[in-house]
């Protein structure tokens, strides 16, 4: 298969760098265009970027000349890690011109006709594209904290009906980008607040688990209450979760349901698909971000401490890699699924 | 006033050291006896202890000869930081001999006739002493995580009736003592489990807020569901809390109720009494352990982010110093109150 | 004694906040004026500042109206925590107008006629003021890393003649101010570089230990080679130091010389004077920043592991509080000494 | 090529686990025997070990029955991660029985007839085996801190003659094994002492760079002075190094010499050989442990900040992965080289 040319929007930012790093040697996609602000325009990528990834800049990207949103792009698929300040109209304009914008930005997530996709959960929401007023399309992934909650709630909701969810997060610093959280604020500390995070966590999962009826999404009718905290962890968001169900399952039923969860990415063995999208831990003190964040190459939701809750039915700990499955990796899996389902033909 | 001689049990351990450090120059009490295991017996305290406190060993304690539980003690008040493995029968034996054992150990906390005291909350529970079958008495303080939850729930329960409480903790490493948590387990990590902690948090607050009827405690009839996590913080437990009330208060009512909370320690201006037992923060990102743990000399419960909860009524962040108000400082305030109320006469 | 009114320059910055926090209830000085950039001008201090200190804003300062460098100041003593970008000409102008500028900024440190003062070491350098072309004067303290090295070298140089010094630092994040070091750069990491730090460490100590001859400083003739590293420590710079002497001392002689070191601040019992300016530790693993940084209220140099060096004569570990004795506290002690020596009369 | 069966000694310990994890799918070797203390004897490996590695236990090892030093082993190559308390006589006994003991333990490192091998540096030292009084042999790798220093000094010594070396380390917690360093000792702290580390650093490099004459090693005649510090880093030892040479090189010559350094592992393209054994960084703030420790799969020495020293000739920062190239990975590369050079035939 010939590789599909892709562009990365916001290519010098934290998410943009992650896209470029994760897409190195990707079997479907090849980064051939990088777009950033006018400040970087005309420079070689390696000169424009303040590279913060663990691996070196991929050779084929290092010498690409940075384009701006003014320039016409050749790639049909655009991975967007644009800042929320500019992503709104820019992504729309690209979609209008016929590009498929696979976006990690929050701007269009709650638009009526823009799906928040988790390919194992709601691939049928790709159909919304057809309702979009664009020649191309905008497809988003969820907020990094929502991702792991939604992955875990999805099979449970289907089996037992989720009614209420308490979630208290302990989120990694990489979620705030670079320079992000000052070290004086987080070293040996907890910050019990992350701007804008709780509202996202309280509504995105319902949209992901929505029913698609007559071209419209009917949100899943459960309620989420979120407490969001920042902790001194590099990568990996950990979440304490309590769930009330319509039909109370046993602890064993929950484990089995999560372990058996699979979807299109697994069937089609997509490159970024985790073999096991949800890993269930039996150890009493797992999952842990520093130990488990790279399980399944950072693409799994890790779940442990599944037990009875004295107020709701079940409580557990959920953890996942916030910048891989929770951001750039999620978008890449979305693009892989889009291709695999033939939406690009 | 002449100082009252006190002994410290488990004097070489983490809690014992904290007792000794906090009691330096105390206006009521003077440490004149130190008790540890037979391994340390007969040595000078400074030679027996592996001192880990920030201040130097108080001069009057450094040269005390370490006694064992075999020895007769002269002090009436004993501060116990004994290990749970030995505290059970040892504390009873001391009480039998006529000592007032002010204990930080968990062993007797849930005994029917042993009160868990927070002097601002339930000083009337001291009366239980009279039911105890000892010449002396055993008085405990709560678990370090329960302390701040119970302090905050107390005035709210009185005013609005607490029914259900979700709490997810982020607890400091000092709570595990020394050597405690290996650094390889917690640096840049979260451990979503603390042995025995959740059961304590789910029952102690109800006992503290119990009604004392005919010499028996009738636990407050609310339910607590706890998730306990360890984070890379030195001192200070942070808790995300959601509360359902019988009579739903407004956010402003909650703040006012917490701010106005006072008790006997404040009235009698006891040495370890915080002026303001509950500090209410208005900043959206406070309290934080690294910033606020020493407010009121580590004796306050710090509360912030008081807001509406989408499932229960109110949610908030609670934080306090786990080894001061949550342990040794709590026991000292208990002893001060015991003296102030005349129980020693 | 009536308190002396003082102003704080750069009052909203990290060093300025530290000045205000440390000067609360100071027996000599009272902060009556605060100066910041025009952005803050006219606001109450509490509204202009993003306060990051552990204690609350002192009440007498909270409501002061922020002035700018345009405004005339009434205070004779000005504590300067101005940014290096503006401190140069601004401090000169204040000195010209007759103020005594006690500066923590680096701008004038290496000026021929401006002393870098450590009151225990070179109080005679205050005489340089008389050579300055100002009605007032500029007095500086050293860089935070130099401070502890210079304090330790001073008595050793006097006794044994320092010839060569290797120093490798492990510096705290608070040295970089706020927001300073991004957490993604330092959590679980070491940064082997601090901009501009090594050159300062390689020349300031020689100036502090200079001979004052005919109104000119003749730098001490030793050579320093510095490696500066940033580590994940909040407060406290740690330094591995190897020293070659003209006359090789024994380890015991070094310890005794350091322990006996005293100066004018101790004689005059100045408020910010440590009783013991240099604390010598015998434990094999001390000093440590997290354990020892607050010894002597953060005003001491802590020294340990004094032993023979296989290349030079002696090696040791030196540690101290970089924002107290290494910055704001140093300036305050300089001002106290200035007053005590009668330079203000 | 058929895989060579190997055993891991001390298989349940930190180094033993690392061996097992790194040897998963190794092209030369297959772990078929695991040896631990009698406490674990007879159990399945997965039941005996408290597994702390990021990946799961390799399937082919999980069910192996743990043997003890009493048992006869079938493998010729034994990887030893035994505790220093038992490694001494046990490793000798294995060598006597004909095994090739590839040891990471310190016990025999300084034995006259036991080489400390870095295959790129001193593969000719393998010849010492022939002098050993064993049917088999003992081969060691250096201490984890020495490794990176020796790798960097090796080509420089050959080219310019090393005379004196100052090194101050900032070492990772993983170097202390598990449970190792208590979190209360290192979180936000520096410990300026590591038991036994400085003496090792001051003599091992000279042995590695020794001339082999008539079956005896003549140590390289340079002097090392080491300061060893522990910092809050998970993996990766960082070292500030100053070097005096016989023939002073320029900074450029040093960089070129390090970049061109290669040896047998690179020629023979051994599985664990880094392509580039020494990576030279041009950025002013690199290498950093958290960023660079996995470069070349943790098998490279990373060097940066190469610049002139005001006392010696050249100073620089050296960094490498202490448990990979500095321990288990080093031993594996030693075994690969042993096989490639035909010593097993």
Short mmCIF file of N, CA and C in Angstrom, two decimals, chain D residues 237-331:
data_model
loop_
_atom_site.label_atom_id
_atom_site.label_comp_id
_atom_site.label_asym_id
_atom_site.label_seq_id
_atom_site.Cartn_x
_atom_site.Cartn_y
_atom_site.Cartn_z
N UNK D 237 22.19 8.17 35.56
CA UNK D 237 23.17 8.86 36.40
C UNK D 237 23.78 10.00 35.59
N UNK D 238 23.82 11.19 36.18
CA UNK D 238 24.42 12.36 35.54
C UNK D 238 25.70 12.71 36.27
N UNK D 239 26.75 13.08 35.53
CA UNK D 239 28.04 13.34 36.15
C UNK D 239 28.66 14.62 35.59
N UNK D 240 29.06 15.52 36.50
CA UNK D 240 29.84 16.68 36.12
C UNK D 240 31.30 16.28 36.18
N UNK D 241 32.01 16.43 35.06
CA UNK D 241 33.36 15.89 34.95
C UNK D 241 34.35 16.96 34.47
N UNK D 242 35.49 17.07 35.16
CA UNK D 242 36.59 17.92 34.69
C UNK D 242 37.82 17.05 34.52
N UNK D 243 38.53 17.23 33.41
CA UNK D 243 39.66 16.35 33.10
C UNK D 243 40.92 17.15 32.76
N UNK D 244 42.03 16.71 33.35
CA UNK D 244 43.35 17.25 32.99
C UNK D 244 44.05 16.19 32.14
N UNK D 245 44.59 16.64 31.00
CA UNK D 245 45.26 15.72 30.07
C UNK D 245 46.76 15.96 30.04
N UNK D 246 47.48 14.97 29.56
CA UNK D 246 48.90 15.15 29.30
C UNK D 246 49.05 16.14 28.15
N UNK D 247 48.30 15.90 27.07
CA UNK D 247 48.34 16.80 25.92
C UNK D 247 46.97 17.45 25.78
N UNK D 248 46.89 18.71 26.11
CA UNK D 248 45.60 19.39 26.11
C UNK D 248 44.94 19.43 24.74
N UNK D 249 43.75 18.83 24.62
CA UNK D 249 43.03 18.89 23.35
C UNK D 249 42.15 20.13 23.28
N UNK D 250 41.72 20.48 22.09
CA UNK D 250 40.70 21.51 21.97
C UNK D 250 39.33 20.87 22.21
N UNK D 251 38.35 21.74 22.43
CA UNK D 251 36.98 21.25 22.61
C UNK D 251 36.56 20.46 21.37
N UNK D 252 36.90 20.95 20.20
CA UNK D 252 36.51 20.25 18.98
C UNK D 252 37.16 18.88 18.86
N UNK D 253 38.43 18.80 19.25
CA UNK D 253 39.11 17.51 19.21
C UNK D 253 38.44 16.50 20.15
N UNK D 254 38.02 16.98 21.31
CA UNK D 254 37.34 16.09 22.25
C UNK D 254 36.04 15.57 21.63
N UNK D 255 35.26 16.49 21.06
CA UNK D 255 33.99 16.07 20.45
C UNK D 255 34.22 15.04 19.35
N UNK D 256 35.20 15.32 18.51
CA UNK D 256 35.44 14.42 17.38
C UNK D 256 35.91 13.06 17.88
N UNK D 257 36.80 13.07 18.85
CA UNK D 257 37.30 11.81 19.40
C UNK D 257 36.16 10.98 19.98
N UNK D 258 35.25 11.63 20.70
CA UNK D 258 34.14 10.90 21.30
C UNK D 258 33.18 10.38 20.23
N UNK D 259 32.91 11.22 19.24
CA UNK D 259 31.96 10.82 18.18
C UNK D 259 32.49 9.64 17.37
N UNK D 260 33.80 9.58 17.20
CA UNK D 260 34.38 8.53 16.35
C UNK D 260 34.62 7.22 17.08
N UNK D 261 34.39 7.23 18.37
CA UNK D 261 34.68 6.05 19.18
C UNK D 261 33.80 4.86 18.78
N UNK D 262 34.44 3.76 18.48
CA UNK D 262 33.71 2.52 18.15
C UNK D 262 34.53 1.32 18.60
N UNK D 263 33.92 0.15 18.57
CA UNK D 263 34.66 -1.03 18.99
C UNK D 263 34.07 -2.30 18.41
N UNK D 264 34.45 -3.41 18.99
CA UNK D 264 34.00 -4.71 18.50
C UNK D 264 32.48 -4.85 18.45
N UNK D 265 31.76 -4.40 19.47
CA UNK D 265 30.30 -4.58 19.42
C UNK D 265 29.69 -3.91 18.20
N UNK D 266 30.24 -2.75 17.80
CA UNK D 266 29.72 -2.06 16.62
C UNK D 266 30.14 -2.80 15.34
N UNK D 267 31.41 -3.20 15.28
CA UNK D 267 31.89 -3.95 14.11
C UNK D 267 31.06 -5.20 13.88
N UNK D 268 30.83 -5.92 14.96
CA UNK D 268 30.12 -7.20 14.84
C UNK D 268 28.61 -7.03 14.94
N UNK D 269 28.19 -5.78 15.07
CA UNK D 269 26.76 -5.48 15.14
C UNK D 269 26.04 -6.39 16.13
N UNK D 270 26.56 -6.45 17.32
CA UNK D 270 25.96 -7.28 18.36
C UNK D 270 24.59 -6.74 18.75
N UNK D 271 23.68 -7.62 19.17
CA UNK D 271 22.30 -7.19 19.43
C UNK D 271 22.19 -6.01 20.41
N UNK D 272 22.96 -6.02 21.47
CA UNK D 272 22.86 -4.94 22.46
C UNK D 272 23.84 -3.80 22.19
N UNK D 273 24.55 -3.83 21.09
CA UNK D 273 25.51 -2.75 20.80
C UNK D 273 24.79 -1.48 20.39
N UNK D 274 25.12 -0.36 21.00
CA UNK D 274 24.61 0.90 20.50
C UNK D 274 25.31 1.20 19.17
N UNK D 275 24.60 1.77 18.22
CA UNK D 275 25.26 2.15 16.97
C UNK D 275 26.38 3.13 17.26
N UNK D 276 26.06 4.06 18.10
CA UNK D 276 27.00 5.12 18.48
C UNK D 276 27.20 4.97 19.99
N UNK D 277 28.32 4.44 20.44
CA UNK D 277 28.46 4.20 21.89
C UNK D 277 28.48 5.50 22.70
N UNK D 278 29.00 6.58 22.08
CA UNK D 278 29.02 7.86 22.79
C UNK D 278 28.29 8.89 21.95
N UNK D 279 27.21 9.42 22.50
CA UNK D 279 26.45 10.46 21.80
C UNK D 279 26.89 11.82 22.31
N UNK D 280 27.27 12.70 21.39
CA UNK D 280 27.70 14.05 21.78
C UNK D 280 26.57 15.03 21.49
N UNK D 281 26.16 15.76 22.53
CA UNK D 281 25.07 16.73 22.39
C UNK D 281 25.64 18.14 22.23
N UNK D 282 25.03 18.92 21.34
CA UNK D 282 25.47 20.31 21.16
C UNK D 282 24.59 21.29 21.94
N UNK D 283 23.37 20.87 22.31
CA UNK D 283 22.50 21.78 23.06
C UNK D 283 23.15 22.12 24.39
N UNK D 284 22.96 23.35 24.84
CA UNK D 284 23.66 23.77 26.05
C UNK D 284 23.12 23.11 27.32
N UNK D 285 21.92 22.51 27.24
CA UNK D 285 21.33 21.96 28.47
C UNK D 285 21.08 20.45 28.39
N UNK D 286 21.87 19.77 27.61
CA UNK D 286 21.74 18.32 27.49
C UNK D 286 23.09 17.66 27.71
N UNK D 287 23.16 16.39 28.01
CA UNK D 287 22.07 15.43 28.15
C UNK D 287 21.34 15.58 29.47
N UNK D 288 20.11 15.09 29.48
CA UNK D 288 19.29 15.08 30.69
C UNK D 288 18.77 13.65 30.89
N UNK D 289 18.77 13.16 32.12
CA UNK D 289 18.34 11.78 32.31
C UNK D 289 16.91 11.52 31.82
N UNK D 290 15.97 12.40 32.17
CA UNK D 290 14.58 12.11 31.80
C UNK D 290 14.35 12.20 30.30
N UNK D 291 15.20 12.91 29.60
CA UNK D 291 15.01 13.06 28.15
C UNK D 291 15.81 12.03 27.37
N UNK D 292 17.03 11.72 27.83
CA UNK D 292 17.99 11.05 26.96
C UNK D 292 18.38 9.64 27.40
N UNK D 293 17.81 9.18 28.51
CA UNK D 293 18.30 7.94 29.08
C UNK D 293 18.04 6.74 28.17
N UNK D 294 17.02 6.83 27.32
CA UNK D 294 16.69 5.70 26.44
C UNK D 294 17.30 5.81 25.05
N UNK D 295 18.08 6.85 24.81
CA UNK D 295 18.77 6.95 23.53
C UNK D 295 19.61 5.69 23.33
N UNK D 296 19.65 5.16 22.08
CA UNK D 296 20.39 3.91 21.80
C UNK D 296 19.94 2.79 22.76
N UNK D 297 18.65 2.76 23.05
CA UNK D 297 18.09 1.74 23.96
C UNK D 297 18.76 1.67 25.32
N UNK D 298 19.24 2.80 25.78
CA UNK D 298 19.86 2.84 27.11
C UNK D 298 21.28 2.30 27.13
N UNK D 299 21.89 2.11 25.95
CA UNK D 299 23.23 1.50 25.89
C UNK D 299 24.34 2.51 25.57
N UNK D 300 23.99 3.80 25.43
CA UNK D 300 25.02 4.80 25.09
C UNK D 300 25.45 5.59 26.31
N UNK D 301 26.65 6.16 26.21
CA UNK D 301 27.05 7.22 27.13
C UNK D 301 26.73 8.53 26.44
N UNK D 302 25.98 9.40 27.10
CA UNK D 302 25.58 10.68 26.52
C UNK D 302 26.48 11.77 27.10
N UNK D 303 27.03 12.60 26.23
CA UNK D 303 27.95 13.64 26.69
C UNK D 303 27.55 14.98 26.13
N UNK D 304 27.60 16.00 26.95
CA UNK D 304 27.27 17.34 26.49
C UNK D 304 28.03 18.39 27.26
N UNK D 305 27.76 19.63 26.90
CA UNK D 305 28.42 20.78 27.56
C UNK D 305 29.95 20.62 27.58
N UNK D 306 30.51 20.13 26.51
CA UNK D 306 31.97 20.00 26.44
C UNK D 306 32.55 21.40 26.26
N UNK D 307 33.38 21.83 27.22
CA UNK D 307 33.88 23.21 27.22
C UNK D 307 35.18 23.26 27.97
N UNK D 308 35.86 24.39 27.94
CA UNK D 308 37.12 24.53 28.66
C UNK D 308 36.87 24.63 30.17
N UNK D 309 37.83 24.14 30.92
CA UNK D 309 37.75 24.22 32.38
C UNK D 309 38.80 25.20 32.86
N UNK D 310 38.43 26.03 33.84
CA UNK D 310 39.38 27.06 34.28
C UNK D 310 40.51 26.50 35.14
N UNK D 311 40.39 25.27 35.58
CA UNK D 311 41.47 24.66 36.38
C UNK D 311 42.12 23.51 35.62
N UNK D 312 41.30 22.55 35.18
CA UNK D 312 41.83 21.49 34.33
C UNK D 312 41.66 21.92 32.87
N UNK D 313 41.66 20.95 31.94
CA UNK D 313 41.57 21.34 30.53
C UNK D 313 40.15 21.41 29.99
N UNK D 314 39.40 20.36 30.28
CA UNK D 314 38.08 20.22 29.65
C UNK D 314 37.07 19.85 30.73
N UNK D 315 35.87 20.44 30.64
CA UNK D 315 34.81 19.94 31.50
C UNK D 315 33.57 19.60 30.66
N UNK D 316 32.73 18.73 31.23
CA UNK D 316 31.59 18.24 30.46
C UNK D 316 30.57 17.57 31.40
N UNK D 317 29.43 17.24 30.82
CA UNK D 317 28.41 16.48 31.53
C UNK D 317 28.26 15.12 30.86
N UNK D 318 28.29 14.07 31.65
CA UNK D 318 28.19 12.70 31.15
C UNK D 318 26.94 12.07 31.77
N UNK D 319 26.19 11.31 30.98
CA UNK D 319 24.96 10.71 31.52
C UNK D 319 24.69 9.38 30.84
N UNK D 320 24.13 8.43 31.58
CA UNK D 320 23.77 7.15 30.97
C UNK D 320 22.79 6.38 31.83
N UNK D 321 22.24 5.33 31.25
CA UNK D 321 21.20 4.55 31.93
C UNK D 321 21.86 3.56 32.90
N UNK D 322 21.71 3.83 34.18
CA UNK D 322 22.44 3.08 35.20
C UNK D 322 22.05 1.61 35.31
N UNK D 323 20.79 1.26 34.99
CA UNK D 323 20.45 -0.17 35.12
C UNK D 323 20.51 -0.90 33.78
N UNK D 324 20.70 -0.16 32.67
CA UNK D 324 20.88 -0.84 31.38
C UNK D 324 22.38 -0.85 31.08
N UNK D 325 22.91 0.17 30.40
CA UNK D 325 24.34 0.15 30.12
C UNK D 325 25.16 0.09 31.41
N UNK D 326 24.60 0.61 32.50
CA UNK D 326 25.35 0.63 33.75
C UNK D 326 25.23 -0.65 34.56
N UNK D 327 24.48 -1.65 34.08
CA UNK D 327 24.33 -2.88 34.88
C UNK D 327 23.94 -4.06 33.98
N UNK D 328 22.67 -4.42 33.94
CA UNK D 328 22.26 -5.65 33.25
C UNK D 328 22.61 -5.62 31.76
N UNK D 329 22.37 -4.48 31.11
CA UNK D 329 22.67 -4.38 29.69
C UNK D 329 24.16 -4.54 29.41
N UNK D 330 24.98 -4.02 30.31
CA UNK D 330 26.43 -4.15 30.17
C UNK D 330 26.84 -5.61 30.23
N UNK D 331 26.27 -6.34 31.16
CA UNK D 331 26.59 -7.76 31.31
C UNK D 331 26.17 -8.53 30.06
#
